[in-house]
XYZ file of C-alpha atoms in Angstrom:
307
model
C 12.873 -1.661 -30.578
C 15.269 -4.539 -31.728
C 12.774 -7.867 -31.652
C 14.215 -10.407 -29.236
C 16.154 -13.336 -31.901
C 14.808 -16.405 -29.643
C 11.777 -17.077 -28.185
C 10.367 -17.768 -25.106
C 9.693 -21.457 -26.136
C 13.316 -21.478 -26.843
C 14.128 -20.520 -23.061
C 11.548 -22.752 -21.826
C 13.260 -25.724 -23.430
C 16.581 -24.901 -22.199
C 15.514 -24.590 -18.575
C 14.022 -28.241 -19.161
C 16.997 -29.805 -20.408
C 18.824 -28.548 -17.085
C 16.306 -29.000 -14.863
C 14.978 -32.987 -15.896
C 19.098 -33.842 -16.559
C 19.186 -34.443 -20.302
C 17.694 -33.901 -23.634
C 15.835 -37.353 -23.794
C 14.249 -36.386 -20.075
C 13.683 -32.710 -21.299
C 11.711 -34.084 -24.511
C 10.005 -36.469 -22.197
C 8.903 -34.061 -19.952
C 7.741 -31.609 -22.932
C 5.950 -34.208 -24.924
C 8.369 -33.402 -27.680
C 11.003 -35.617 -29.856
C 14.668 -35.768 -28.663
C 15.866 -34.478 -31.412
C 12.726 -31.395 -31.572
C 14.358 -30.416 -28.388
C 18.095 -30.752 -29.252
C 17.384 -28.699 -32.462
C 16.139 -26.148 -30.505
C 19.037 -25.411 -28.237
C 21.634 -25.764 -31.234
C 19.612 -22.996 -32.939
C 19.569 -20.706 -29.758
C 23.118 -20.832 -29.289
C 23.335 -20.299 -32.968
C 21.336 -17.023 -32.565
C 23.128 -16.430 -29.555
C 26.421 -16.297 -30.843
C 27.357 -18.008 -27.309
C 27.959 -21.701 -26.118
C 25.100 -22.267 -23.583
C 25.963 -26.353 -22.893
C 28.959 -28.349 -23.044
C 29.218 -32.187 -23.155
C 30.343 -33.697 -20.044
C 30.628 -37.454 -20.294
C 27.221 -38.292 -21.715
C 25.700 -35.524 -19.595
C 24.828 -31.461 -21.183
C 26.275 -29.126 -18.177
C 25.961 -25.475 -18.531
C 28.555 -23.121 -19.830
C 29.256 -20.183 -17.296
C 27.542 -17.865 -19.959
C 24.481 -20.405 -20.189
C 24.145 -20.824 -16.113
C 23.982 -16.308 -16.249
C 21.475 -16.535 -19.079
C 19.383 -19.166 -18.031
C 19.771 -17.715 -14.722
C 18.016 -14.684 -16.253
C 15.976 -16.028 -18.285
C 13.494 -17.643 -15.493
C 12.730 -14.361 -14.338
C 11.707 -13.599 -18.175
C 9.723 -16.958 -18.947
C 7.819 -16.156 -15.361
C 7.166 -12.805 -15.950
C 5.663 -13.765 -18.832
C 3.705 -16.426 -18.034
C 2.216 -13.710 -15.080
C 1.108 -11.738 -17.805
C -0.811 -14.090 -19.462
C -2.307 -15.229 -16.957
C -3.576 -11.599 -15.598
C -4.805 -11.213 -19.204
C -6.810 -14.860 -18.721
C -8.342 -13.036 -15.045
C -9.118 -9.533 -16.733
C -11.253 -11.647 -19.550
C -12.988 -12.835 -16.688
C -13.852 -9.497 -14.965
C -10.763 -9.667 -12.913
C -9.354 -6.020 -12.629
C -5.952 -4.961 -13.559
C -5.854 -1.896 -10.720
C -7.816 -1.195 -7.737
C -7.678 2.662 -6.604
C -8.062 3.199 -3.093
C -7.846 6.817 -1.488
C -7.494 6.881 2.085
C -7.513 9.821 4.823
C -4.011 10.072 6.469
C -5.527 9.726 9.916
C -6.749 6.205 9.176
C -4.088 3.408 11.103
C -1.224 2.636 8.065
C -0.792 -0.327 10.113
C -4.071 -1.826 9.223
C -3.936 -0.961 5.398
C -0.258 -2.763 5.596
C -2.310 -5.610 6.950
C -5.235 -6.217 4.514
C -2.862 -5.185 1.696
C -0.166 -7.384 2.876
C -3.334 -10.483 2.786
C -4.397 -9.398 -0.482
C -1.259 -9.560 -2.329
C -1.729 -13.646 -2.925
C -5.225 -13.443 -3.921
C -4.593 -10.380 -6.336
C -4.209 -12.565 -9.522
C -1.810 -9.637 -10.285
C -4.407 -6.932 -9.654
C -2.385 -3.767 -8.796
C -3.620 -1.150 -5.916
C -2.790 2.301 -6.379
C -3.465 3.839 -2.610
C -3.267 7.342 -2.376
C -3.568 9.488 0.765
C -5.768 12.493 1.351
C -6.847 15.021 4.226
C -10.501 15.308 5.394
C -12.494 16.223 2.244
C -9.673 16.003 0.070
C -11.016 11.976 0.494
C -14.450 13.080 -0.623
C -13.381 15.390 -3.877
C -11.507 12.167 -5.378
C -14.603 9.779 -4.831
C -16.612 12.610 -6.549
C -14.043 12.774 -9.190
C -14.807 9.266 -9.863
C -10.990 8.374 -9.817
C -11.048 6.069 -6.886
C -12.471 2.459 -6.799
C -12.518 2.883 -2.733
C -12.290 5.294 0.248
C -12.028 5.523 4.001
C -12.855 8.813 5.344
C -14.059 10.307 9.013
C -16.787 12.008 6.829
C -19.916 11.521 5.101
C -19.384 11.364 1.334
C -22.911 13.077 -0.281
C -24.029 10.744 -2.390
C -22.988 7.187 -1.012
C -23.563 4.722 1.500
C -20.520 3.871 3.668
C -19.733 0.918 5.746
C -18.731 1.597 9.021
C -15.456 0.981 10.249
C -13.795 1.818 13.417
C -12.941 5.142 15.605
C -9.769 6.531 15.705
C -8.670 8.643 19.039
C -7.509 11.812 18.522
C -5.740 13.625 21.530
C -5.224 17.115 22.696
C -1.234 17.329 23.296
C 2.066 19.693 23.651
C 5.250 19.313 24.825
C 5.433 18.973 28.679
C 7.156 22.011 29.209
C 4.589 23.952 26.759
C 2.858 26.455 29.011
C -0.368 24.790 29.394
C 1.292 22.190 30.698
C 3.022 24.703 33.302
C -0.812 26.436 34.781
C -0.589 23.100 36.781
C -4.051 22.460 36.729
C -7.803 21.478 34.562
C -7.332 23.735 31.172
C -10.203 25.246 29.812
C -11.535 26.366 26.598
C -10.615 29.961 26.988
C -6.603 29.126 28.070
C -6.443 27.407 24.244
C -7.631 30.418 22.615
C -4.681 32.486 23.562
C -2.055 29.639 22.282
C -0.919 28.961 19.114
C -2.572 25.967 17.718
C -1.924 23.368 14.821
C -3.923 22.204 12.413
C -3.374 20.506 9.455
C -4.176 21.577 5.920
C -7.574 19.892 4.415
C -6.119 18.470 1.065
C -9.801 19.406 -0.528
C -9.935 22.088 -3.121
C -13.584 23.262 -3.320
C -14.370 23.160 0.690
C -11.552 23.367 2.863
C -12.388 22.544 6.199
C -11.404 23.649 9.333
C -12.369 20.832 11.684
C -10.796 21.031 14.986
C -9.497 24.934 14.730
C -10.858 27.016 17.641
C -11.038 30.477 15.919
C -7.912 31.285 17.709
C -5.530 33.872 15.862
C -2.482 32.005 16.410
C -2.690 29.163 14.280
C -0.049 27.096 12.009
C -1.324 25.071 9.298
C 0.710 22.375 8.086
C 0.211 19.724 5.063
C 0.641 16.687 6.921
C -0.043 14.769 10.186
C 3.562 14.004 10.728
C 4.810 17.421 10.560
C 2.436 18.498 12.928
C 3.691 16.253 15.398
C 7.260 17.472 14.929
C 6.417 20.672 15.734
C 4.634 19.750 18.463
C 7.145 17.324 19.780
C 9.405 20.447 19.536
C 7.118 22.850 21.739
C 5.243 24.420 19.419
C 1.703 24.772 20.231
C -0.607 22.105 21.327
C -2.773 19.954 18.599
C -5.024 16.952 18.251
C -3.149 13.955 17.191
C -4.268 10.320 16.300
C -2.550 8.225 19.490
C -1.670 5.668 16.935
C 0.850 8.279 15.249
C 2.205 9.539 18.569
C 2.270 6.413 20.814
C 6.302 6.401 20.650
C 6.385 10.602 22.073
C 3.939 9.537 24.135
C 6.076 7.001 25.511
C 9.272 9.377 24.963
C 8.085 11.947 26.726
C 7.881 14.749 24.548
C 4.435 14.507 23.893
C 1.826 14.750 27.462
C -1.997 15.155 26.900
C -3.222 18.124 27.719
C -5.292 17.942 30.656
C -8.643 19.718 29.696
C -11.795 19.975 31.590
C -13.635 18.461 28.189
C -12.893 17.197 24.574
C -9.510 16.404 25.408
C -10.019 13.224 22.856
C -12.068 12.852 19.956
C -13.023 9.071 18.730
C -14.206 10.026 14.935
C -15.748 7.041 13.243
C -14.375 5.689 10.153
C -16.477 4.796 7.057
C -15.195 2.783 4.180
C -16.698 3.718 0.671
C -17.072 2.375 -3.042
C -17.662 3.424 -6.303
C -21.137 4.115 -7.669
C -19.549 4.893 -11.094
C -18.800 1.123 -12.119
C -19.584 -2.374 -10.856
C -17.029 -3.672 -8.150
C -15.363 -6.493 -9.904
C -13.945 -9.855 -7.473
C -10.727 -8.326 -6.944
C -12.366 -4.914 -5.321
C -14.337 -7.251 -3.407
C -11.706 -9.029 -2.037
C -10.220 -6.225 -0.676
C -13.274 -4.595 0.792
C -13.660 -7.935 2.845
C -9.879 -7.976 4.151
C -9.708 -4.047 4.903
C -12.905 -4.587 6.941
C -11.899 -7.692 8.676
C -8.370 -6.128 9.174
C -10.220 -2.844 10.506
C -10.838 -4.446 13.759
C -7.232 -6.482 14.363
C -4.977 -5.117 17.643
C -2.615 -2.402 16.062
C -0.016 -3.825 18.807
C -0.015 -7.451 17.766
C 3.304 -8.623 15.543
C 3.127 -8.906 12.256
C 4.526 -10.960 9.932
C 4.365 -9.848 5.558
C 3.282 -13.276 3.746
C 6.415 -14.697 1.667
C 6.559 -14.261 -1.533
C 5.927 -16.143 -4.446
């Protein structure tokens, strides 16, 4: 890689003579000589090859190719100054990553919400979130490549913090034929339908949680396909009524009316590493999913501006 011919310094002083008016404010403002600072610039455009200032009475005004490259170059001299200081907060324990896994039941809407109230305190701390399915959640915590996880399920091995329930309800399409027997649905009318279910994302111990030994089942990878089919009239399934509210309201989604366990409210449990020492950033986090846990899903919500 060709090294850069001027410096970050060199940028740094140029945006100062532009920004304080003049070379004899920019050398003020840097605690530098006048003629330090107009050195500098003559030897950037030098290196440049391009005129960055003109004279304009007594005042320096930018060329058009020096207002495109200083334009530029801010993003540069602030990148860069991000960088060190995430290297200053990861000498101090602060992490560079945080790995959360999450089961794809859990609200989004709440993770968008502590995530969204992290992102000014992260000190540049990335989170890699990654989405799993029942014990999909508990083979990456045993894997030991997650730093946190929120599951329905007991992880063996560690001691979760508990969150809230999620609903889960029995539904089909209104014109599905349960809907059509015009009355309480039992156990034994489900076992002759076709049911879906959706794929456990865990390797070593698939689970079947929610299938009713029926013969007719469809097993699909994700919560969102399952609700398309449904939505479409095929077979009936148990859907979070967070993911479904807008069928719901649409009308192409009608809980199934059955004598019992026609919704399920599975707790939530949120999890951490027992493999290393949760540094302030994890911390952080843990604090604002759990306080964010408990917000109103239907309350606006506003993404804090950016820095």
């Amino acid at each position: 890689m060709k090294a850069p011919r001027v410096t970050l310094d060199q940028w740094r002083t140029l945006q100062a003579v532009v920004d304080h008016g003049g070379f004899a404010q920019a050398a003020e403002a840097l605690h530098r000589s006048q003629s330090s600072v107009s050195y500098t610039v003559a030897r950037m455009q030098e290196q440049l090859g391009v005129p960055l200032l003109r004279i304009d009475g007594r005042k320096a005004v930018l060329t058009e190719a020096g207002n495109v490259l200083l334009r530029r170059s801010r993003h540069l001299v602030k990148q860069a100054s991000q960088l060190e200081d995430l290297a200053h907060h990861m000498e101090q324990g602060w992490e560079a990553e945080v790995r959360l896994v999450v089961d794809a039941a859990y609200p989004s809407a709440r993770l968008v919400r502590a995530l969204a109230a992290f992102m000014p305190q992260s000190r540049g701390c990335r989170v890699r979130l990654r989405e799993e399915v029942l014990s999909g959640v508990e083979e990456v915590m045993h894997e030991g490549i997650a730093d946190l996880a929120i599951s329905s399920y007991s992880i063996g091995g560690y001691l979760g913090t508990e969150l809230s329930s999620v609903e889960f309800v029995a539904v089909a399409h209104p014109e599905h034929s349960l809907h059509r027997l015009g009355r309480e649905i039992t156990f034994q009318d489900l076992e002759s339908q076709l049911q879906v279910v959706i794929r456990d994302s865990g390797r070593a111990q698939p689970r079947d949680v929610g299938w009713l030994g029926a013969e007719q089942r469809w097993t699909v990878g994700s919560l969102g396909t399952a609700t398309t089919f449904v939505s479409s009239g095929l077979g009936f399934a148990w859907l979070p009524r967070h993911m479904i509210e807008r069928e719901l309201r649409d009308g192409v989604l009608k809980p199934l009316p059955l004598d019992q366990g026609g919704s399920r409210h599975p707790l939530f449990y949120l999890y951490s590493s027992k493999e290393k020492t949760l540094g302030p950033a994890t911390q952080i986090l843990i604090d604002l999913l759990r306080n964010f846990d408990t917000a109103p899903l239907d309350v606006p919500f506003a993404a804090p501006p950016q820095a």
